[in-house]
C-alpha cells in the first residue's frame, strides 16, 4: 500500500466503524491488513480479548492460507453484499463476523471485516457501510493501476515492427494506463544494462514517476533498459534526469567491479538518453528511438553524458538515424586504420573548432606547424580538400559516425 492513500483508507474504515458502532478492519484480497478502525476501549486492543484469527491479523498484518481458504468458503469472493460468518471455535474463530466485500467494476479487491454482535447492525447501517466500501474499492483500483507491472505492454509497443502491431500495442497500454495515458511523459534509455536477463531489471515501483519499465535488446547480445516516465510539465525534464541518474547508479553497482566500473574505471561505460517530451502515447516508438539515440551519442561522445537529452546531442540526431556502417565513406576510410588514429583525432578536433588553427593546436597540445603538417597528410590520405565546405562536411560526419 502506498503512503499516498494510507490516510484515505484509515479515514474510510473509521467512517464505517462509526456507522456500525463497532471496530472494522480492511484487508486486501490477499488478506493483508490495510487499516483497522478506532476501538472504544483499551480492552479491544488486547489480543487476549480477541479470537486467534483476529489477533494474528492485527499483530502480523496478514492471515494464513488456511484461514483465507476457510473464509472464502463462505462465498465472499463472489458476494456483492454483506456476508455473515458464524463463530467456529475449532477454526480459531471465537466470534462471528460480518464481511463487506470491497468491489470495483465487479472485481473484488478487498474486504471490510466486522466482529458480529447482538443485535448487530441494521440493514440501513450495512447499506451505508457498503456505499463506503465502494469508495474504498475505487482507491484500491487506482492504486493497483498505478502500481501495475506494464512490462509486457511497454515492450510490445517498443518492439513492434509494423504500424498495425504498434497501434494494437499502444491501445492495450492506453487501456491499462487509463487517464494517465493522456498526460505528458518521456522515455528514458539506459544502456548497456549490465544484465540481459529481464528478471534482473529493477521494479518500476523503485523509480519515482515511472509508469512502465522493461528491458530490450541492445547491440550484439546486450540489453538496454526502457522507462516510460510521467511528467508534471512537458517543459520540465528534471524528473527524467533524476530517474536516469538513479538507474545509472544501479547499473554501475550491478556491473562487474561495482561502482568503480564504467568510464574511467576500466569497465564498460553506461549512459542514459532522454527523449523529447510528448503528450499521449501515439509517438512512443519515435520516443524510444530518440532516447536510445541519445544514449548512443553519450557513449560516443563523453562530453554529452552520462545523461544526454535528445535536444542536446546536436549532429548526432542525424547521425544516429543512419543505417549502421553507411557513414563509412571510402575517402575517409584510410583514417580509420590504427596507424592513423592520431590523424583522425586531429581532423575531428580541427573540424570541431570550425577550422581555427590556434584553438585546434591548443586543444591538441601541439605546435601550429605540427598541425599544418598533419592537415596536409590528412588531405593526401583522403583526397579531400579541407578548404572545401562539402569535403569538410563529409569528413566531419564520417568521423562522428565512426564513434557510433
mmCIF file of C-alpha atoms in Angstrom:
data_model
loop_
_atom_site.group_PDB
_atom_site.id
_atom_site.type_symbol
_atom_site.label_atom_id
_atom_site.label_comp_id
_atom_site.label_asym_id
_atom_site.label_seq_id
_atom_site.Cartn_x
_atom_site.Cartn_y
_atom_site.Cartn_z
ATOM 1 C CA UNK A 1 0.000 0.000 0.000
ATOM 2 C CA UNK A 2 1.346 3.413 -0.885
ATOM 3 C CA UNK A 3 1.600 6.251 1.595
ATOM 4 C CA UNK A 4 -0.453 8.313 -0.871
ATOM 5 C CA UNK A 5 -3.690 6.512 0.133
ATOM 6 C CA UNK A 6 -2.870 5.299 3.659
ATOM 7 C CA UNK A 7 -4.697 8.150 5.401
ATOM 8 C CA UNK A 8 -7.637 7.842 2.995
ATOM 9 C CA UNK A 9 -8.081 4.152 3.840
ATOM 10 C CA UNK A 10 -7.894 4.883 7.553
ATOM 11 C CA UNK A 11 -10.490 7.637 7.345
ATOM 12 C CA UNK A 12 -12.902 5.424 5.397
ATOM 13 C CA UNK A 13 -12.502 2.499 7.796
ATOM 14 C CA UNK A 14 -13.065 4.859 10.723
ATOM 15 C CA UNK A 15 -16.199 6.105 8.964
ATOM 16 C CA UNK A 16 -17.528 2.540 8.680
ATOM 17 C CA UNK A 17 -16.665 1.833 12.335
ATOM 18 C CA UNK A 18 -18.628 4.895 13.385
ATOM 19 C CA UNK A 19 -21.607 3.984 11.176
ATOM 20 C CA UNK A 20 -21.787 0.444 12.528
ATOM 21 C CA UNK A 21 -20.905 1.243 16.128
ATOM 22 C CA UNK A 22 -18.128 -1.373 16.146
ATOM 23 C CA UNK A 23 -14.467 -1.571 15.107
ATOM 24 C CA UNK A 24 -13.892 -2.611 11.494
ATOM 25 C CA UNK A 25 -10.772 -3.778 9.664
ATOM 26 C CA UNK A 26 -9.825 -3.510 5.990
ATOM 27 C CA UNK A 27 -7.836 -6.226 4.226
ATOM 28 C CA UNK A 28 -6.897 -6.583 0.582
ATOM 29 C CA UNK A 29 -7.995 -9.631 -1.393
ATOM 30 C CA UNK A 30 -4.849 -11.472 -0.238
ATOM 31 C CA UNK A 31 -5.982 -10.969 3.379
ATOM 32 C CA UNK A 32 -3.211 -8.481 4.163
ATOM 33 C CA UNK A 33 -4.254 -5.854 6.691
ATOM 34 C CA UNK A 34 -4.523 -2.310 5.334
ATOM 35 C CA UNK A 35 -6.270 -0.431 8.155
ATOM 36 C CA UNK A 36 -8.327 -1.073 11.279
ATOM 37 C CA UNK A 37 -10.903 1.237 12.811
ATOM 38 C CA UNK A 38 -10.834 3.054 16.105
ATOM 39 C CA UNK A 39 -11.615 0.981 19.213
ATOM 40 C CA UNK A 40 -13.865 2.036 22.047
ATOM 41 C CA UNK A 41 -11.640 0.747 24.826
ATOM 42 C CA UNK A 42 -8.150 -0.462 25.571
ATOM 43 C CA UNK A 43 -9.565 -3.960 26.163
ATOM 44 C CA UNK A 44 -10.401 -4.217 22.482
ATOM 45 C CA UNK A 45 -6.716 -3.740 21.647
ATOM 46 C CA UNK A 46 -5.688 -6.597 23.949
ATOM 47 C CA UNK A 47 -5.083 -9.700 21.782
ATOM 48 C CA UNK A 48 -6.230 -11.897 24.681
ATOM 49 C CA UNK A 49 -9.714 -10.398 24.324
ATOM 50 C CA UNK A 50 -9.812 -11.355 20.633
ATOM 51 C CA UNK A 51 -10.018 -14.664 18.875
ATOM 52 C CA UNK A 52 -6.742 -16.034 17.426
ATOM 53 C CA UNK A 53 -7.629 -15.186 13.826
ATOM 54 C CA UNK A 54 -8.312 -11.529 14.535
ATOM 55 C CA UNK A 55 -5.305 -11.186 16.836
ATOM 56 C CA UNK A 56 -2.983 -12.600 14.191
ATOM 57 C CA UNK A 57 -4.418 -10.326 11.532
ATOM 58 C CA UNK A 58 -3.780 -7.206 13.617
ATOM 59 C CA UNK A 59 -0.387 -8.205 15.013
ATOM 60 C CA UNK A 60 1.152 -9.687 11.847
ATOM 61 C CA UNK A 61 -0.928 -7.712 9.304
ATOM 62 C CA UNK A 62 -1.831 -10.897 7.412
ATOM 63 C CA UNK A 63 -3.774 -14.163 7.720
ATOM 64 C CA UNK A 64 -2.660 -17.705 6.959
ATOM 65 C CA UNK A 65 -3.582 -19.506 3.744
ATOM 66 C CA UNK A 66 -5.789 -21.888 5.757
ATOM 67 C CA UNK A 67 -7.732 -19.002 7.297
ATOM 68 C CA UNK A 68 -8.114 -17.383 3.897
ATOM 69 C CA UNK A 69 -9.465 -20.595 2.355
ATOM 70 C CA UNK A 70 -11.866 -21.080 5.272
ATOM 71 C CA UNK A 71 -13.400 -17.598 4.924
ATOM 72 C CA UNK A 72 -13.516 -17.794 1.116
ATOM 73 C CA UNK A 73 -15.550 -20.981 1.546
ATOM 74 C CA UNK A 74 -18.465 -18.757 2.595
ATOM 75 C CA UNK A 75 -18.561 -17.172 -0.880
ATOM 76 C CA UNK A 76 -17.085 -13.793 -0.012
ATOM 77 C CA UNK A 77 -15.161 -13.593 -3.316
ATOM 78 C CA UNK A 78 -18.459 -13.686 -5.253
ATOM 79 C CA UNK A 79 -20.687 -11.763 -2.875
ATOM 80 C CA UNK A 80 -21.922 -8.280 -3.725
ATOM 81 C CA UNK A 81 -23.361 -7.580 -0.275
ATOM 82 C CA UNK A 82 -22.659 -8.343 3.397
ATOM 83 C CA UNK A 83 -21.860 -11.964 4.305
ATOM 84 C CA UNK A 84 -22.411 -13.258 7.856
ATOM 85 C CA UNK A 85 -19.941 -15.886 9.052
ATOM 86 C CA UNK A 86 -20.794 -17.837 12.238
ATOM 87 C CA UNK A 87 -18.436 -18.387 15.132
ATOM 88 C CA UNK A 88 -16.417 -21.580 14.718
ATOM 89 C CA UNK A 89 -14.121 -22.134 17.750
ATOM 90 C CA UNK A 90 -12.449 -25.186 16.196
ATOM 91 C CA UNK A 91 -11.230 -22.911 13.371
ATOM 92 C CA UNK A 92 -9.998 -20.262 15.813
ATOM 93 C CA UNK A 93 -12.985 -18.021 15.062
ATOM 94 C CA UNK A 94 -14.448 -17.449 18.533
ATOM 95 C CA UNK A 95 -16.736 -14.638 17.404
ATOM 96 C CA UNK A 96 -18.901 -14.350 14.329
ATOM 97 C CA UNK A 97 -18.047 -11.978 11.507
ATOM 98 C CA UNK A 98 -19.770 -9.723 9.044
ATOM 99 C CA UNK A 99 -17.792 -9.397 5.804
ATOM 100 C CA UNK A 100 -18.380 -6.444 3.481
ATOM 101 C CA UNK A 101 -16.808 -7.238 0.084
ATOM 102 C CA UNK A 102 -14.924 -4.299 -1.454
ATOM 103 C CA UNK A 103 -15.521 -4.304 -5.198
ATOM 104 C CA UNK A 104 -14.778 -2.044 -8.134
ATOM 105 C CA UNK A 105 -16.421 -2.595 -11.522
ATOM 106 C CA UNK A 106 -17.435 -6.075 -10.465
ATOM 107 C CA UNK A 107 -13.985 -7.163 -9.274
ATOM 108 C CA UNK A 108 -13.393 -7.950 -5.597
ATOM 109 C CA UNK A 109 -10.330 -6.025 -4.341
ATOM 110 C CA UNK A 110 -10.618 -6.464 -0.578
ATOM 111 C CA UNK A 111 -12.825 -6.984 2.449
ATOM 112 C CA UNK A 112 -14.059 -4.946 5.388
ATOM 113 C CA UNK A 113 -14.493 -7.139 8.482
ATOM 114 C CA UNK A 114 -16.713 -6.514 11.461
ATOM 115 C CA UNK A 115 -16.977 -8.632 14.617
ATOM 116 C CA UNK A 116 -20.625 -9.572 14.843
ATOM 117 C CA UNK A 117 -22.557 -8.517 17.926
ATOM 118 C CA UNK A 118 -26.072 -8.745 19.276
ATOM 119 C CA UNK A 119 -28.372 -7.438 17.885
ATOM 120 C CA UNK A 120 -25.891 -6.466 15.150
ATOM 121 C CA UNK A 121 -26.029 -3.650 12.577
ATOM 122 C CA UNK A 122 -29.309 -2.843 10.856
ATOM 123 C CA UNK A 123 -29.858 -3.209 7.138
ATOM 124 C CA UNK A 124 -29.753 0.582 6.807
ATOM 125 C CA UNK A 125 -26.373 0.701 8.568
ATOM 126 C CA UNK A 126 -24.975 -2.052 6.361
ATOM 127 C CA UNK A 127 -26.237 -0.312 3.221
ATOM 128 C CA UNK A 128 -24.479 2.876 4.309
ATOM 129 C CA UNK A 129 -21.291 0.939 5.032
ATOM 130 C CA UNK A 130 -21.428 -0.744 1.607
ATOM 131 C CA UNK A 131 -21.536 2.695 -0.016
ATOM 132 C CA UNK A 132 -18.284 3.494 1.784
ATOM 133 C CA UNK A 133 -16.733 0.235 0.564
ATOM 134 C CA UNK A 134 -17.403 1.423 -2.996
ATOM 135 C CA UNK A 135 -15.199 4.441 -2.290
ATOM 136 C CA UNK A 136 -12.533 2.135 -0.845
ATOM 137 C CA UNK A 137 -12.772 -0.019 -3.978
ATOM 138 C CA UNK A 138 -12.108 2.997 -6.200
ATOM 139 C CA UNK A 139 -8.971 3.802 -4.181
ATOM 140 C CA UNK A 140 -7.727 0.208 -4.333
ATOM 141 C CA UNK A 141 -8.342 0.092 -8.087
ATOM 142 C CA UNK A 142 -6.475 3.367 -8.579
ATOM 143 C CA UNK A 143 -3.552 2.067 -6.543
ATOM 144 C CA UNK A 144 -3.494 -1.238 -8.409
ATOM 145 C CA UNK A 145 -3.497 0.590 -11.728
ATOM 146 C CA UNK A 146 -0.684 2.948 -10.706
ATOM 147 C CA UNK A 147 1.410 0.070 -9.396
ATOM 148 C CA UNK A 148 0.669 -2.341 -12.198
ATOM 149 C CA UNK A 149 3.564 -4.048 -13.904
ATOM 150 C CA UNK A 150 3.192 -2.956 -17.532
ATOM 151 C CA UNK A 151 6.428 -4.572 -18.726
ATOM 152 C CA UNK A 152 4.717 -6.686 -21.376
ATOM 153 C CA UNK A 153 2.626 -3.807 -22.721
ATOM 154 C CA UNK A 154 5.560 -1.378 -22.959
ATOM 155 C CA UNK A 155 7.827 -3.962 -24.592
ATOM 156 C CA UNK A 156 5.131 -4.758 -27.156
ATOM 157 C CA UNK A 157 4.886 -1.080 -28.128
ATOM 158 C CA UNK A 158 8.638 -0.521 -28.401
ATOM 159 C CA UNK A 159 9.416 -3.715 -30.329
ATOM 160 C CA UNK A 160 6.502 -3.636 -32.796
ATOM 161 C CA UNK A 161 7.851 -3.973 -36.350
ATOM 162 C CA UNK A 162 4.751 -2.835 -38.232
ATOM 163 C CA UNK A 163 2.415 0.120 -37.763
ATOM 164 C CA UNK A 164 -0.579 -2.147 -37.239
ATOM 165 C CA UNK A 165 1.166 -4.087 -34.484
ATOM 166 C CA UNK A 166 2.195 -0.886 -32.766
ATOM 167 C CA UNK A 167 -1.330 0.541 -32.909
ATOM 168 C CA UNK A 168 -2.719 -2.557 -31.184
ATOM 169 C CA UNK A 169 0.055 -2.490 -28.561
ATOM 170 C CA UNK A 170 -0.477 1.218 -27.884
ATOM 171 C CA UNK A 171 -4.213 0.630 -27.461
ATOM 172 C CA UNK A 172 -3.514 -2.066 -24.838
ATOM 173 C CA UNK A 173 -1.082 0.170 -22.971
ATOM 174 C CA UNK A 174 -3.530 3.081 -23.104
ATOM 175 C CA UNK A 175 -6.295 0.873 -21.714
ATOM 176 C CA UNK A 176 -4.046 -0.232 -18.836
ATOM 177 C CA UNK A 177 -2.986 3.328 -18.007
ATOM 178 C CA UNK A 178 -6.432 4.891 -18.194
ATOM 179 C CA UNK A 179 -6.413 8.681 -17.790
ATOM 180 C CA UNK A 180 -2.665 8.674 -17.160
ATOM 181 C CA UNK A 181 -2.088 7.863 -20.832
ATOM 182 C CA UNK A 182 -3.124 11.383 -21.830
ATOM 183 C CA UNK A 183 -0.599 13.293 -19.706
ATOM 184 C CA UNK A 184 2.908 14.498 -20.591
ATOM 185 C CA UNK A 185 5.649 11.893 -20.473
ATOM 186 C CA UNK A 186 9.044 10.945 -21.840
ATOM 187 C CA UNK A 187 11.047 7.795 -22.497
ATOM 188 C CA UNK A 188 14.433 7.066 -20.937
ATOM 189 C CA UNK A 189 17.019 4.576 -22.243
ATOM 190 C CA UNK A 190 19.821 3.253 -20.010
ATOM 191 C CA UNK A 191 22.432 1.290 -21.975
ATOM 192 C CA UNK A 192 24.119 -1.033 -21.938
ATOM 193 C CA UNK A 193 22.300 -2.573 -18.969
ATOM 194 C CA UNK A 194 24.661 -4.925 -17.087
ATOM 195 C CA UNK A 195 22.369 -7.958 -17.344
ATOM 196 C CA UNK A 196 20.499 -9.336 -20.337
ATOM 197 C CA UNK A 197 18.156 -11.274 -18.022
ATOM 198 C CA UNK A 198 14.765 -9.462 -17.927
ATOM 199 C CA UNK A 199 14.296 -10.653 -14.343
ATOM 200 C CA UNK A 200 17.282 -8.526 -13.296
ATOM 201 C CA UNK A 201 15.551 -5.299 -14.325
ATOM 202 C CA UNK A 202 14.555 -3.100 -11.377
ATOM 203 C CA UNK A 203 10.944 -2.836 -10.308
ATOM 204 C CA UNK A 204 9.044 0.109 -11.762
ATOM 205 C CA UNK A 205 7.983 0.916 -8.192
ATOM 206 C CA UNK A 206 11.575 1.801 -7.267
ATOM 207 C CA UNK A 207 11.793 4.641 -9.807
ATOM 208 C CA UNK A 208 9.923 7.853 -8.865
ATOM 209 C CA UNK A 209 7.489 8.919 -11.569
ATOM 210 C CA UNK A 210 7.878 5.690 -13.541
ATOM 211 C CA UNK A 211 4.821 4.378 -15.365
ATOM 212 C CA UNK A 212 6.334 1.289 -17.005
ATOM 213 C CA UNK A 213 9.754 -0.292 -17.419
ATOM 214 C CA UNK A 214 11.193 -3.127 -19.493
ATOM 215 C CA UNK A 215 14.466 -4.459 -20.894
ATOM 216 C CA UNK A 216 15.110 -4.557 -24.639
ATOM 217 C CA UNK A 217 17.859 -5.966 -26.895
ATOM 218 C CA UNK A 218 20.854 -3.675 -27.357
ATOM 219 C CA UNK A 219 23.759 -4.296 -29.691
ATOM 220 C CA UNK A 220 25.265 -7.757 -30.000
ATOM 221 C CA UNK A 221 23.668 -9.799 -27.258
ATOM 222 C CA UNK A 222 23.348 -6.914 -24.812
ATOM 223 C CA UNK A 223 20.312 -5.205 -23.351
ATOM 224 C CA UNK A 224 19.042 -1.745 -22.554
ATOM 225 C CA UNK A 225 16.507 -0.538 -20.033
ATOM 226 C CA UNK A 226 13.472 1.373 -21.332
ATOM 227 C CA UNK A 227 11.492 3.566 -18.954
ATOM 228 C CA UNK A 228 8.189 5.335 -19.604
ATOM 229 C CA UNK A 229 8.082 8.249 -17.194
ATOM 230 C CA UNK A 230 5.261 10.674 -16.490
ATOM 231 C CA UNK A 231 5.983 14.397 -16.233
ATOM 232 C CA UNK A 232 4.119 17.167 -14.493
ATOM 233 C CA UNK A 233 5.014 19.528 -17.316
ATOM 234 C CA UNK A 234 6.291 18.962 -20.836
ATOM 235 C CA UNK A 235 8.704 21.837 -20.263
ATOM 236 C CA UNK A 236 10.443 20.320 -17.223
ATOM 237 C CA UNK A 237 12.563 17.190 -17.706
ATOM 238 C CA UNK A 238 14.129 17.213 -14.243
ATOM 239 C CA UNK A 239 12.192 14.088 -13.082
ATOM 240 C CA UNK A 240 13.566 12.184 -16.088
ATOM 241 C CA UNK A 241 17.131 13.303 -15.358
ATOM 242 C CA UNK A 242 16.737 12.242 -11.720
ATOM 243 C CA UNK A 243 15.310 8.837 -12.679
ATOM 244 C CA UNK A 244 18.054 8.289 -15.274
ATOM 245 C CA UNK A 245 20.776 9.134 -12.757
ATOM 246 C CA UNK A 246 19.290 6.735 -10.223
ATOM 247 C CA UNK A 247 19.186 3.926 -12.780
ATOM 248 C CA UNK A 248 22.768 4.662 -13.829
ATOM 249 C CA UNK A 249 23.860 4.311 -10.206
ATOM 250 C CA UNK A 250 22.099 0.973 -10.005
ATOM 251 C CA UNK A 251 23.632 -0.190 -13.281
ATOM 252 C CA UNK A 252 27.120 0.703 -12.080
ATOM 253 C CA UNK A 253 26.550 -1.037 -8.763
ATOM 254 C CA UNK A 254 25.368 -4.157 -10.598
ATOM 255 C CA UNK A 255 28.193 -4.243 -13.125
ATOM 256 C CA UNK A 256 31.327 -6.363 -12.543
ATOM 257 C CA UNK A 257 33.605 -4.274 -10.381
ATOM 258 C CA UNK A 258 30.685 -2.381 -8.843
ATOM 259 C CA UNK A 259 30.631 1.414 -8.764
ATOM 260 C CA UNK A 260 34.278 1.615 -9.873
ATOM 261 C CA UNK A 261 33.352 0.182 -13.257
ATOM 262 C CA UNK A 262 32.335 2.305 -16.211
ATOM 263 C CA UNK A 263 34.040 5.270 -17.778
ATOM 264 C CA UNK A 264 37.374 5.784 -16.113
ATOM 265 C CA UNK A 265 37.070 2.601 -14.080
ATOM 266 C CA UNK A 266 38.111 0.021 -16.627
ATOM 267 C CA UNK A 267 34.656 -1.463 -17.177
ATOM 268 C CA UNK A 268 32.089 -0.777 -19.884
ATOM 269 C CA UNK A 269 30.552 2.680 -19.880
ATOM 270 C CA UNK A 270 26.842 3.013 -19.126
ATOM 271 C CA UNK A 271 24.867 6.047 -20.267
ATOM 272 C CA UNK A 272 21.284 7.268 -20.390
ATOM 273 C CA UNK A 273 19.300 9.046 -23.077
ATOM 274 C CA UNK A 274 16.090 11.039 -22.671
ATOM 275 C CA UNK A 275 13.569 11.573 -25.475
ATOM 276 C CA UNK A 276 11.762 14.809 -26.165
ATOM 277 C CA UNK A 277 8.602 15.165 -24.011
ATOM 278 C CA UNK A 278 5.294 14.099 -25.514
ATOM 279 C CA UNK A 279 1.613 14.136 -24.655
ATOM 280 C CA UNK A 280 -0.250 10.913 -25.344
ATOM 281 C CA UNK A 281 1.120 7.542 -26.426
ATOM 282 C CA UNK A 282 0.972 7.730 -30.216
ATOM 283 C CA UNK A 283 4.648 8.685 -30.564
ATOM 284 C CA UNK A 284 6.168 6.114 -28.188
ATOM 285 C CA UNK A 285 8.055 4.297 -30.938
ATOM 286 C CA UNK A 286 9.711 7.525 -32.040
ATOM 287 C CA UNK A 287 10.372 8.487 -28.422
ATOM 288 C CA UNK A 288 12.266 5.220 -27.858
ATOM 289 C CA UNK A 289 14.322 5.897 -30.996
ATOM 290 C CA UNK A 290 15.235 9.326 -29.595
ATOM 291 C CA UNK A 291 16.097 8.000 -26.145
ATOM 292 C CA UNK A 292 18.262 5.162 -27.459
ATOM 293 C CA UNK A 293 19.949 7.505 -29.963
ATOM 294 C CA UNK A 294 20.752 9.917 -27.138
ATOM 295 C CA UNK A 295 22.288 7.092 -25.105
ATOM 296 C CA UNK A 296 24.365 6.041 -28.136
ATOM 297 C CA UNK A 297 25.520 9.632 -28.594
ATOM 298 C CA UNK A 298 26.573 9.842 -24.957
ATOM 299 C CA UNK A 299 28.558 6.620 -25.357
ATOM 300 C CA UNK A 300 30.220 8.002 -28.491
ATOM 301 C CA UNK A 301 30.851 11.491 -27.137
ATOM 302 C CA UNK A 302 31.596 11.559 -23.381
ATOM 303 C CA UNK A 303 31.013 15.311 -23.128
ATOM 304 C CA UNK A 304 27.310 14.693 -23.858
ATOM 305 C CA UNK A 305 26.811 12.245 -20.976
ATOM 306 C CA UNK A 306 26.337 10.394 -18.814
ATOM 307 C CA UNK A 307 22.719 11.568 -19.233
ATOM 308 C CA UNK A 308 22.010 13.034 -22.663
ATOM 309 C CA UNK A 309 18.803 14.693 -23.796
ATOM 310 C CA UNK A 310 17.634 14.391 -27.378
ATOM 311 C CA UNK A 311 17.619 18.165 -27.742
ATOM 312 C CA UNK A 312 21.274 18.405 -26.685
ATOM 313 C CA UNK A 313 23.046 15.865 -28.918
ATOM 314 C CA UNK A 314 23.326 18.114 -31.974
ATOM 315 C CA UNK A 315 24.547 16.426 -35.165
ATOM 316 C CA UNK A 316 24.110 13.011 -33.558
ATOM 317 C CA UNK A 317 20.352 13.449 -34.052
ATOM 318 C CA UNK A 318 21.018 12.930 -37.773
ATOM 319 C CA UNK A 319 23.919 10.532 -37.492
ATOM 320 C CA UNK A 320 22.119 8.072 -35.237
ATOM 321 C CA UNK A 321 19.357 7.770 -37.838
ATOM 322 C CA UNK A 322 21.786 6.428 -40.446
ATOM 323 C CA UNK A 323 21.983 2.658 -41.009
ATOM 324 C CA UNK A 324 24.978 1.015 -39.379
ATOM 325 C CA UNK A 325 28.124 1.415 -41.470
ATOM 326 C CA UNK A 326 26.545 3.778 -44.000
ATOM 327 C CA UNK A 327 28.820 6.667 -42.995
ATOM 328 C CA UNK A 328 31.990 4.669 -43.725
ATOM 329 C CA UNK A 329 32.863 6.709 -46.785
ATOM 330 C CA UNK A 330 35.726 5.226 -48.863
ATOM 331 C CA UNK A 331 37.541 8.561 -48.982
ATOM 332 C CA UNK A 332 37.739 8.731 -45.186
ATOM 333 C CA UNK A 333 38.443 5.040 -44.536
ATOM 334 C CA UNK A 334 42.284 5.448 -44.545
ATOM 335 C CA UNK A 335 41.973 7.480 -41.324
ATOM 336 C CA UNK A 336 40.331 4.565 -39.508
ATOM 337 C CA UNK A 337 43.401 2.328 -39.543
ATOM 338 C CA UNK A 338 45.148 2.039 -36.149
ATOM 339 C CA UNK A 339 48.275 3.677 -37.589
ATOM 340 C CA UNK A 340 46.337 6.853 -38.429
ATOM 341 C CA UNK A 341 44.486 7.234 -35.133
ATOM 342 C CA UNK A 342 46.292 10.485 -34.310
ATOM 343 C CA UNK A 343 45.451 11.957 -37.699
ATOM 344 C CA UNK A 344 41.765 11.064 -37.231
ATOM 345 C CA UNK A 345 41.765 12.755 -33.839
ATOM 346 C CA UNK A 346 43.461 15.806 -35.336
ATOM 347 C CA UNK A 347 40.923 16.032 -38.158
ATOM 348 C CA UNK A 348 37.949 15.759 -35.778
ATOM 349 C CA UNK A 349 39.325 18.347 -33.378
ATOM 350 C CA UNK A 350 40.100 20.720 -36.251
ATOM 351 C CA UNK A 351 36.557 20.435 -37.571
ATOM 352 C CA UNK A 352 35.054 20.717 -34.083
ATOM 353 C CA UNK A 353 36.958 24.013 -33.765
ATOM 354 C CA UNK A 354 35.455 25.243 -37.060
ATOM 355 C CA UNK A 355 38.872 25.148 -38.767
ATOM 356 C CA UNK A 356 40.522 27.575 -36.358
ATOM 357 C CA UNK A 357 44.174 26.551 -36.244
ATOM 358 C CA UNK A 358 45.034 28.285 -32.973
ATOM 359 C CA UNK A 359 42.241 26.653 -30.994
ATOM 360 C CA UNK A 360 42.940 23.272 -32.584
ATOM 361 C CA UNK A 361 46.655 23.345 -31.795
ATOM 362 C CA UNK A 362 45.927 24.407 -28.206
ATOM 363 C CA UNK A 363 43.342 21.670 -27.809
ATOM 364 C CA UNK A 364 45.737 19.024 -29.093
ATOM 365 C CA UNK A 365 48.719 20.430 -27.242
ATOM 366 C CA UNK A 366 50.839 20.705 -30.385
ATOM 367 C CA UNK A 367 52.636 23.447 -32.322
ATOM 368 C CA UNK A 368 50.827 25.095 -35.238
ATOM 369 C CA UNK A 369 53.406 23.814 -37.700
ATOM 370 C CA UNK A 370 52.780 20.281 -36.488
ATOM 371 C CA UNK A 371 49.062 20.843 -37.024
ATOM 372 C CA UNK A 372 49.608 22.125 -40.573
ATOM 373 C CA UNK A 373 51.746 19.085 -41.376
ATOM 374 C CA UNK A 374 49.068 16.738 -40.075
ATOM 375 C CA UNK A 375 46.331 18.519 -42.040
ATOM 376 C CA UNK A 376 48.331 18.144 -45.240
ATOM 377 C CA UNK A 377 48.781 14.431 -44.514
ATOM 378 C CA UNK A 378 45.000 14.115 -43.992
ATOM 379 C CA UNK A 379 44.363 15.681 -47.398
ATOM 380 C CA UNK A 380 46.923 13.375 -49.028
ATOM 381 C CA UNK A 381 45.402 10.225 -47.493
ATOM 382 C CA UNK A 382 41.754 11.103 -48.155
ATOM 383 C CA UNK A 383 41.965 13.183 -51.326
ATOM 384 C CA UNK A 384 39.690 15.722 -49.611
ATOM 385 C CA UNK A 385 40.228 19.487 -49.690
ATOM 386 C CA UNK A 386 39.884 20.930 -46.170
ATOM 387 C CA UNK A 387 39.204 24.356 -47.681
ATOM 388 C CA UNK A 388 36.086 22.948 -49.384
ATOM 389 C CA UNK A 389 32.882 23.067 -47.330
ATOM 390 C CA UNK A 390 31.370 19.841 -48.684
ATOM 391 C CA UNK A 391 34.599 17.916 -48.185
ATOM 392 C CA UNK A 392 34.815 19.173 -44.627
ATOM 393 C CA UNK A 393 31.183 18.186 -44.013
ATOM 394 C CA UNK A 394 31.782 14.696 -45.363
ATOM 395 C CA UNK A 395 34.898 14.226 -43.236
ATOM 396 C CA UNK A 396 33.228 15.550 -40.089
ATOM 397 C CA UNK A 397 30.157 13.325 -40.482
ATOM 398 C CA UNK A 398 32.239 10.235 -41.169
ATOM 399 C CA UNK A 399 34.443 10.820 -38.126
ATOM 400 C CA UNK A 400 31.469 11.400 -35.804
ATOM 401 C CA UNK A 401 29.532 8.447 -37.188
ATOM 402 C CA UNK A 402 32.544 6.177 -36.650
ATOM 403 C CA UNK A 403 32.136 6.732 -32.909
ATOM 404 C CA UNK A 404 28.677 5.181 -33.057
#
